[in-house]
Coordinates of C-alpha atoms and ligand atoms in Angstrom, one line a residue:
X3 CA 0.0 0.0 0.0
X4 CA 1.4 3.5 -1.0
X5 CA 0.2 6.8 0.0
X6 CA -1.9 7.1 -3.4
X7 CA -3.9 4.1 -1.9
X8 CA -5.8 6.4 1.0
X9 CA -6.0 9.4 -1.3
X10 CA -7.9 7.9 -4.1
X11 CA -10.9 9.8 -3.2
X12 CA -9.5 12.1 -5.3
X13 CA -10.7 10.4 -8.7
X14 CA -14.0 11.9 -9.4
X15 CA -12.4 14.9 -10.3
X16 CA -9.7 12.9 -12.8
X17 CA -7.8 14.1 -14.5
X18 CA -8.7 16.7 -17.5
X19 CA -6.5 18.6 -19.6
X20 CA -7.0 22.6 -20.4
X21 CA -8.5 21.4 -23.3
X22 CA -11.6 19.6 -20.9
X23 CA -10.0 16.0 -22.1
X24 CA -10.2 13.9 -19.7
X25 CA -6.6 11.9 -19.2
X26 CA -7.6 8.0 -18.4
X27 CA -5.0 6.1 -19.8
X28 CA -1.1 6.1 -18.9
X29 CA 1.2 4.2 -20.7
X30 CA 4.5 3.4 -18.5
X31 CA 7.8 2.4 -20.5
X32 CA 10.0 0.3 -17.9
X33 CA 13.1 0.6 -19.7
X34 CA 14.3 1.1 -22.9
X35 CA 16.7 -1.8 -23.3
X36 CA 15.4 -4.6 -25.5
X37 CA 16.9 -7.6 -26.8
X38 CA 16.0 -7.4 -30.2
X39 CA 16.5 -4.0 -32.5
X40 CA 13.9 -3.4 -35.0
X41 CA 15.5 -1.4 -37.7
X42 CA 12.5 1.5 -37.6
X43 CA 12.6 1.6 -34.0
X44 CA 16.4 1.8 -32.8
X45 CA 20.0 2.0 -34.5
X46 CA 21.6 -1.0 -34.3
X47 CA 24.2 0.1 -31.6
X48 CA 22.2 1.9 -29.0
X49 CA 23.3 3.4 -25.8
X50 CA 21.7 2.7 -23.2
X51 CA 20.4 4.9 -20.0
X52 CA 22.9 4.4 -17.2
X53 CA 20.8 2.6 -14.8
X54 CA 20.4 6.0 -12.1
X55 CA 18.8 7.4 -14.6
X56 CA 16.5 4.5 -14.3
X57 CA 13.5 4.9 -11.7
X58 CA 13.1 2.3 -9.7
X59 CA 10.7 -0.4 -9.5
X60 CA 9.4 1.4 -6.5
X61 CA 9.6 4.8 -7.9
X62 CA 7.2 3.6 -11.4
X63 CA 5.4 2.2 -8.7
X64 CA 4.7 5.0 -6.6
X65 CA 3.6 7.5 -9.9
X66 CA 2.0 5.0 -11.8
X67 CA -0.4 4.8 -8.6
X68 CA -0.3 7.8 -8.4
X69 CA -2.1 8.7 -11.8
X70 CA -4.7 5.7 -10.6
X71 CA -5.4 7.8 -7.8
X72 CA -6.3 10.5 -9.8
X73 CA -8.6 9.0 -11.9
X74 CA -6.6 7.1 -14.7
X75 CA -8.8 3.7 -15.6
X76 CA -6.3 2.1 -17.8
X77 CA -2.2 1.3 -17.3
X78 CA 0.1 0.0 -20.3
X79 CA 3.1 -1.5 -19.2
X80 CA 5.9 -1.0 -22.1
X81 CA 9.2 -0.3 -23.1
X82 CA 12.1 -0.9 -24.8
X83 CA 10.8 -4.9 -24.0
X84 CA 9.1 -4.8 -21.0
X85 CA 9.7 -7.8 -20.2
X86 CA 13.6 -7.6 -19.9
X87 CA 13.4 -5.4 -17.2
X88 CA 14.6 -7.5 -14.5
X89 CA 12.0 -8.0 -11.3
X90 CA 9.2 -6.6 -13.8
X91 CA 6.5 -9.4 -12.9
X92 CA 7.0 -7.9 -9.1
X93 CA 5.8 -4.3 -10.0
X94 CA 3.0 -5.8 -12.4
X95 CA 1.6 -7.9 -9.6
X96 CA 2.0 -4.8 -6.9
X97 CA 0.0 -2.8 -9.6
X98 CA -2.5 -5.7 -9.7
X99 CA -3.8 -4.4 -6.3
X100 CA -5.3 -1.6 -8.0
X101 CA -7.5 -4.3 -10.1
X102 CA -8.2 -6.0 -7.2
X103 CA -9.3 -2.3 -5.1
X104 CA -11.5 -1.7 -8.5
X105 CA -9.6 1.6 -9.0
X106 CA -8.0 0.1 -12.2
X107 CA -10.2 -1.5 -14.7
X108 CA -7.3 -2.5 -17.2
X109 CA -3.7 -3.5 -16.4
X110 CA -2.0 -4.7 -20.1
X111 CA 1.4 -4.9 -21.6
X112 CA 3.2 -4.2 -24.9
X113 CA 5.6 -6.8 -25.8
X114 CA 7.7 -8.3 -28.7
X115 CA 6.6 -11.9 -27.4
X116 CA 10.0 -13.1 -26.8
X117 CA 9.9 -14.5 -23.5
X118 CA 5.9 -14.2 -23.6
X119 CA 6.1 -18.0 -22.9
X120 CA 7.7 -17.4 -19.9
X121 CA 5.6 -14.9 -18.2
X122 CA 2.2 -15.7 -19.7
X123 CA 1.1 -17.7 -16.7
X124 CA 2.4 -14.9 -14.0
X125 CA 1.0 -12.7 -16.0
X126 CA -2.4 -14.2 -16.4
X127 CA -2.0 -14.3 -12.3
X128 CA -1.3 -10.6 -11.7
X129 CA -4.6 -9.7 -13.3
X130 CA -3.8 -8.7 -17.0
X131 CA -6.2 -10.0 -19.2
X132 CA -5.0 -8.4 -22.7
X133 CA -1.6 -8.3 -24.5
X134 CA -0.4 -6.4 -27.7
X135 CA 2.2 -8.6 -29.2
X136 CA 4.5 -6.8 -32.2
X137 CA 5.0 -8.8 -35.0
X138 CA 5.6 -7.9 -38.5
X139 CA 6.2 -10.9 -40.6
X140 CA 5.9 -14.6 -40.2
X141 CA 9.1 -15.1 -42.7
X142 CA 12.2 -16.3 -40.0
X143 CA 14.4 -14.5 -42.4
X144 CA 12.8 -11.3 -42.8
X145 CA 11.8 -11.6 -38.8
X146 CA 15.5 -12.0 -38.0
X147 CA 16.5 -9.2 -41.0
X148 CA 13.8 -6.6 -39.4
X149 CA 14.8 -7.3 -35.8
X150 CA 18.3 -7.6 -36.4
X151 CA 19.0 -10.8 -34.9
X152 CA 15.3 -12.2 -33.6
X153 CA 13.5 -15.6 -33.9
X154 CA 9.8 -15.7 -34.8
X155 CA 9.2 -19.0 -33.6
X156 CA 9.7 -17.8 -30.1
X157 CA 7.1 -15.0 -30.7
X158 CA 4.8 -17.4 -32.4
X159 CA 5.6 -19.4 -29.2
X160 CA 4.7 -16.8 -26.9
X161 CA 1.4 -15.7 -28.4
X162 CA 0.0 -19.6 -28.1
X163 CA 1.7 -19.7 -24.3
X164 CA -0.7 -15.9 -23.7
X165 CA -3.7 -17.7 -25.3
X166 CA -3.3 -21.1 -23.3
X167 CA -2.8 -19.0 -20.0
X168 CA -6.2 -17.1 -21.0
X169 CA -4.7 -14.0 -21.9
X170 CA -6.4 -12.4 -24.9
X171 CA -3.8 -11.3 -27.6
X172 CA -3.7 -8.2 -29.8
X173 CA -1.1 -8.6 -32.8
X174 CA 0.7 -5.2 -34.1
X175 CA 2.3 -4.8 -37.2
X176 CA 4.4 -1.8 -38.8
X177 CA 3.2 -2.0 -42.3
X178 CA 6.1 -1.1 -44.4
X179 CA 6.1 -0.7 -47.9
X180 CA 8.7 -2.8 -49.1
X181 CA 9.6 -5.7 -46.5
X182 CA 6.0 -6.7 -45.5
X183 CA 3.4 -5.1 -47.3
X184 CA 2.7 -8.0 -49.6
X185 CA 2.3 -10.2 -46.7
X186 CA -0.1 -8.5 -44.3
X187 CA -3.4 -10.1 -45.6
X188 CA -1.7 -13.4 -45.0
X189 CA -0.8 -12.1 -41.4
X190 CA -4.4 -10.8 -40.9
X191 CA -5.7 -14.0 -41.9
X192 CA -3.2 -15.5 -39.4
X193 CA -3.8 -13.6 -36.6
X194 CA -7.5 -13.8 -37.3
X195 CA -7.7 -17.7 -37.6
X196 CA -6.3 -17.4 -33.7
X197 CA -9.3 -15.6 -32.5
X198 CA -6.7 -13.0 -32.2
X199 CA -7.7 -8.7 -33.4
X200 CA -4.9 -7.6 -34.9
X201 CA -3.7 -3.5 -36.1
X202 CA -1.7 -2.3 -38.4
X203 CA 1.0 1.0 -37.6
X204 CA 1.9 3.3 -39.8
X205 CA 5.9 4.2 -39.6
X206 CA 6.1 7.2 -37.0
X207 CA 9.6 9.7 -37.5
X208 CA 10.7 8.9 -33.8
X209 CA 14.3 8.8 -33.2
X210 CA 17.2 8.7 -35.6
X211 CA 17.6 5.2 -37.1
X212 CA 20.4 4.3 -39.8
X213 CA 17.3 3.5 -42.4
X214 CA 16.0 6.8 -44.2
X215 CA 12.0 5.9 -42.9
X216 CA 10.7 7.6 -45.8
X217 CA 11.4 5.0 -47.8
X218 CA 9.7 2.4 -45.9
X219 CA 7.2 4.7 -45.0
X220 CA 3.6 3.4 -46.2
X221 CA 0.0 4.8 -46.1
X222 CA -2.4 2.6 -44.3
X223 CA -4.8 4.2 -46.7
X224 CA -3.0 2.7 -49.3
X225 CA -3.7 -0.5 -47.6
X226 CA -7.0 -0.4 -46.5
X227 CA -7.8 0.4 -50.2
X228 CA -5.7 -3.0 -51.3
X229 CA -7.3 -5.3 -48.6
X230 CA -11.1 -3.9 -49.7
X231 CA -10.3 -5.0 -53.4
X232 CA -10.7 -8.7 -52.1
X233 CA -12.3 -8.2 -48.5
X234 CA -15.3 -6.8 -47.4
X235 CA -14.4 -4.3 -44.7
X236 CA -17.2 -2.8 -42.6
X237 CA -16.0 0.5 -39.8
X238 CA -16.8 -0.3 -36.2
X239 CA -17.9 2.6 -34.0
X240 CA -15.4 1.2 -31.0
X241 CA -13.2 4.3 -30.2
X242 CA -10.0 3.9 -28.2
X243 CA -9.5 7.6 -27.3
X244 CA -6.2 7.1 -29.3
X245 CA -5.3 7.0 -33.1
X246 CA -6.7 3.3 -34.3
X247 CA -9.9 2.9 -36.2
X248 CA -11.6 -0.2 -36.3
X249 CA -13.2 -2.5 -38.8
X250 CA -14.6 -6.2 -39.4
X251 CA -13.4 -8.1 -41.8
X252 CA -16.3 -10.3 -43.4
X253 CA -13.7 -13.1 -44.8
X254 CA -12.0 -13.3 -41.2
X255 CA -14.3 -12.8 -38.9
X256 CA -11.7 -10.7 -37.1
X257 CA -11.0 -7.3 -36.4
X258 CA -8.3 -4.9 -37.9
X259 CA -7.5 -1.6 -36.8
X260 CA -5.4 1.0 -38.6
X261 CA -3.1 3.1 -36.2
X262 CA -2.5 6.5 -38.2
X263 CA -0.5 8.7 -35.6
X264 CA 0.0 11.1 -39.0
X265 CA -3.1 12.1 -38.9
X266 CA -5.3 14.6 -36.6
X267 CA -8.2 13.3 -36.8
X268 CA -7.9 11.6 -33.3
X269 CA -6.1 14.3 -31.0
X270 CA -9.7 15.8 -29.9
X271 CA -10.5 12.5 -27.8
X272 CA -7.1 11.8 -26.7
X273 CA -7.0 10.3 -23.2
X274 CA -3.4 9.2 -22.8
X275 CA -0.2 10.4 -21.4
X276 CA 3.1 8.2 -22.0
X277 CA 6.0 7.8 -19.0
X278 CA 8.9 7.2 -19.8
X279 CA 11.5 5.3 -17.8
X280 CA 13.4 8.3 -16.9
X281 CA 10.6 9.2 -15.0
X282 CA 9.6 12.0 -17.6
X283 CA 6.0 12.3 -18.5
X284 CA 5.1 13.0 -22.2
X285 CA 1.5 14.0 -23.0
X286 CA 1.9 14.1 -26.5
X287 CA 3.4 11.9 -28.4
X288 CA 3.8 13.6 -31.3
X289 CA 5.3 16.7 -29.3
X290 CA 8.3 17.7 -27.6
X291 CA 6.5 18.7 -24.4
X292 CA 7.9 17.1 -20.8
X293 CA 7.9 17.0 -17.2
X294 CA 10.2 15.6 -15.4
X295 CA 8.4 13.4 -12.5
X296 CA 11.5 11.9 -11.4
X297 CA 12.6 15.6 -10.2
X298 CA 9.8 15.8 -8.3
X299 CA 10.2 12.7 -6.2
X300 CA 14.0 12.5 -6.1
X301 CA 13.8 15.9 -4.1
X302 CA 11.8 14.2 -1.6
X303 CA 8.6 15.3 -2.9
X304 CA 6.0 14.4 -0.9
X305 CA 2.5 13.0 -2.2
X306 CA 0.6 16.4 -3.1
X307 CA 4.3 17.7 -5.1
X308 CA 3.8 14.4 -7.3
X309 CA 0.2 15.3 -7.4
X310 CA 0.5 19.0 -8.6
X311 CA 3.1 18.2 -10.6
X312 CA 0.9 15.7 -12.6
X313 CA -1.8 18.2 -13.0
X314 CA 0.5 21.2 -14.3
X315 CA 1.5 18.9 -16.9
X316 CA -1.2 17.2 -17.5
X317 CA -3.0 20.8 -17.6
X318 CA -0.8 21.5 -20.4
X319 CA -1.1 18.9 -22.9
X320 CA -0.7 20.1 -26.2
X321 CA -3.8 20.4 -28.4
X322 CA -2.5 17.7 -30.9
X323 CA 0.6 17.3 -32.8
X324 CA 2.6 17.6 -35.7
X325 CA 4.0 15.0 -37.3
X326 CA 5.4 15.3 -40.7
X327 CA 7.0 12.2 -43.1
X328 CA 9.1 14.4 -45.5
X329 CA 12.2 13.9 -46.6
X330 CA 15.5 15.4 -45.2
X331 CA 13.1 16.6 -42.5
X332 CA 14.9 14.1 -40.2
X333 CA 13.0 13.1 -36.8
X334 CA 10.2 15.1 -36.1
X335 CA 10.7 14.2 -32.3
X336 CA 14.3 13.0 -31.1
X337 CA 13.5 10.6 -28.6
X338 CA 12.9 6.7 -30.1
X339 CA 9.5 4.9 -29.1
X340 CA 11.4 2.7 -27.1
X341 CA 12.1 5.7 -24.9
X342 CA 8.8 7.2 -25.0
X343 CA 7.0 3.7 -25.1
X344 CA 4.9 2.5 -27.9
Ligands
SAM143 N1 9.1 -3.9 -27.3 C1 7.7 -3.9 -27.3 C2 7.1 -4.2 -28.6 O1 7.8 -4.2 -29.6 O2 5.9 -4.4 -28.7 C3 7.1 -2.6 -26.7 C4 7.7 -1.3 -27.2 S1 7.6 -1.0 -28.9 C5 8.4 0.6 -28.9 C6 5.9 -0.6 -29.1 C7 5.4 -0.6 -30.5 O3 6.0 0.5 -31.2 C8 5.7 -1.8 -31.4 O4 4.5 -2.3 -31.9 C9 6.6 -1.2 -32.5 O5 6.4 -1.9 -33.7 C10 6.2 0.2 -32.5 N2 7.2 1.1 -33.1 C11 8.5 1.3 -32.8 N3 9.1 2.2 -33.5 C12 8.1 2.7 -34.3 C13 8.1 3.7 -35.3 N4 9.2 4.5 -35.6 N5 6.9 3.9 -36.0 C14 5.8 3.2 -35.7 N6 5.8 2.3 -34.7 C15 6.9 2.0 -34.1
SF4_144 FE1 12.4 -3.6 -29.2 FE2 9.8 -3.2 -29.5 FE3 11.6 -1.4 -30.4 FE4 11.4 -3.8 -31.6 S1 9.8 -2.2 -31.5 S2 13.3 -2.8 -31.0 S3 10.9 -5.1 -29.9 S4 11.3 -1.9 -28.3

């Protein structure tokens, strides 16, 4: 039990933004090491955070709960690979208590899948009922080409291990145009003949990478327009509060969102703030904009410091963003996903 615990009362006034959104949903990176190195997500020699810079298990801990205690309904525990942080599965099952306490109605995970097999059962236990598993292709050689290094088979592995624990399973793909485009009706069929929903991600200019992501860069619309030359796709109302849009595929059965971060059309009903592993909380994704939580506690803040300061930023969260794929434009934001958290 932390502090936040006996100040939950606090929720019903949430948490809105000076733009009356309300902020329910915080996505919490854990680290930004990972043992595999997607080539439009990191360079292929990365330096790593020196692990002071790192907060503690205890530290995510103690401001993740306290954003539950101000209202936020939904955690997403991600990375870097969350599930390389080492004692992870402890601070998921502490965060289970707010599941448990009904102050939390979704703890989940982003995850690559690699050791998915390992920790489906524990996770199952903590209280997560959902995963998002990233996986672009189901070719081993263009897996091990894209991740640098990776095996799919263990990710393949994984996803059945989440699904035999009881964990439903959400597959993510980066559609890019000229490693895996062809493919993704075979991996929507895939991931559909699992029982599992499954959504494409348009390439986001995040970080420097070696590639030039321009070149790679593809337009779900572009997509959607191929897959309704052979599928019947019908638009769901289910909204998110974030930048996927939902349909059913006929053929499939299954469901298929279409993450397009380029776009606006999704920043009015935002609901989500990102923190990183640093302890620095980013309430835009497509912005430069940051407050450094870790500050705040390492100063021996006490309860109502972390509490203002998550209201002063969260007061000014940027009214959307401004993301551009152009060419020599380099990032649009410096920081990679793995820092910020996907
Ligand atoms: N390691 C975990 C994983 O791969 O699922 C969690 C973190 S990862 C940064 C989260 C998601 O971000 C993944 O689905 C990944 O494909 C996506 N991602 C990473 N870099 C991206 C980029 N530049 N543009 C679009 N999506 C990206
Ligand atoms: Fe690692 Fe996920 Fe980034 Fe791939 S997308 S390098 S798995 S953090």
């Amino acid at each position: 039990m932390t502090p936040y615990d006996a100040i939950s009362g606090q929720g019903p006034t949430g948490l809105t933004d000076g733009f009356g959104r309300t902020v329910s949903y915080l996505r919490v990176s854990v680290t930004d090491r990972c043992d595999l190195r997607c080539v439009y997500c990191m360079a292929e020699h990365m330096t790593f955070l020196p692990k002071a810079e790192v907060l503690t298990l205890e530290e995510l801990d103690r401001i993740a709960s306290a954003f539950v205690a101000l209202g936020v309904k939904k955690l997403r525990i991600t990375g870097g690979e969350p599930l390389v942080r080492k004692g992870v599965m402890g601070l998921i099952r502490e965060l289970g208590r707010h599941l448990r306490s009904g102050a939390l109605e979704e703890l989940t995970l982003t995850t690559n899948g690699t050791r998915l097999a390992q920790f489906a059962g524990e996770l199952a236990e903590a209280g997560v009922r959902r995963v998002n598993v990233s996986l672009d292709t189901l070719k081993p050689e263009l897996f091990r080409r894209l991740t640098r290094g990776g095996d799919v088979a263990k990710v393949v592995a994984g996803i059945e291990a989440a699904q035999a624990a009881g964990l439903k399973v959400k597959i993510n793909a980066v559609a890019l145009k000229d490693d895996n485009a062809a493919e993704l009706p075979e991996l929507i069929r895939w991931a559909h003949g699992r029982g599992c929903d499954m959504t494409l991600i348009e390439t986001m200019p995040l970080g420097e990478v070696e590639t030039d992501r321009t070149d790679q860069y593809l337009s779900l619309e572009t997509v959607r327009a191929e897959l309704e030359s052979f599928w019947t796709l019908s638009d769901l109302p289910l909204s998110t509060g974030g930048p996927a849009r939902y349909v059913a595929v006929a053929e499939t059965g299954g469901r298929l969102g279409f993450i397009t971060p380029l776009s606006h059309n999704f920043c009015e009903a935002c609901n989500r703030v990102r923190l990183t592993c640093t302890g620095t909380l980013h309430t835009c994704l497509g912005q430069e904009d940051a407050s450094d939580l870790r500050a705040v506690i390492r100063a021996g803040g006490s309860d109502d410091d972390l509490v203002d300061a998550i209201r002063l930023a969260v007061d000014g969260k940027p009214k959307g963003h401004d993301f551009r794929i152009e060419r020599s434009a380099g990032p649009a934001v410096a920081r990679h996903m793995s820092t910020t958290g996907g």
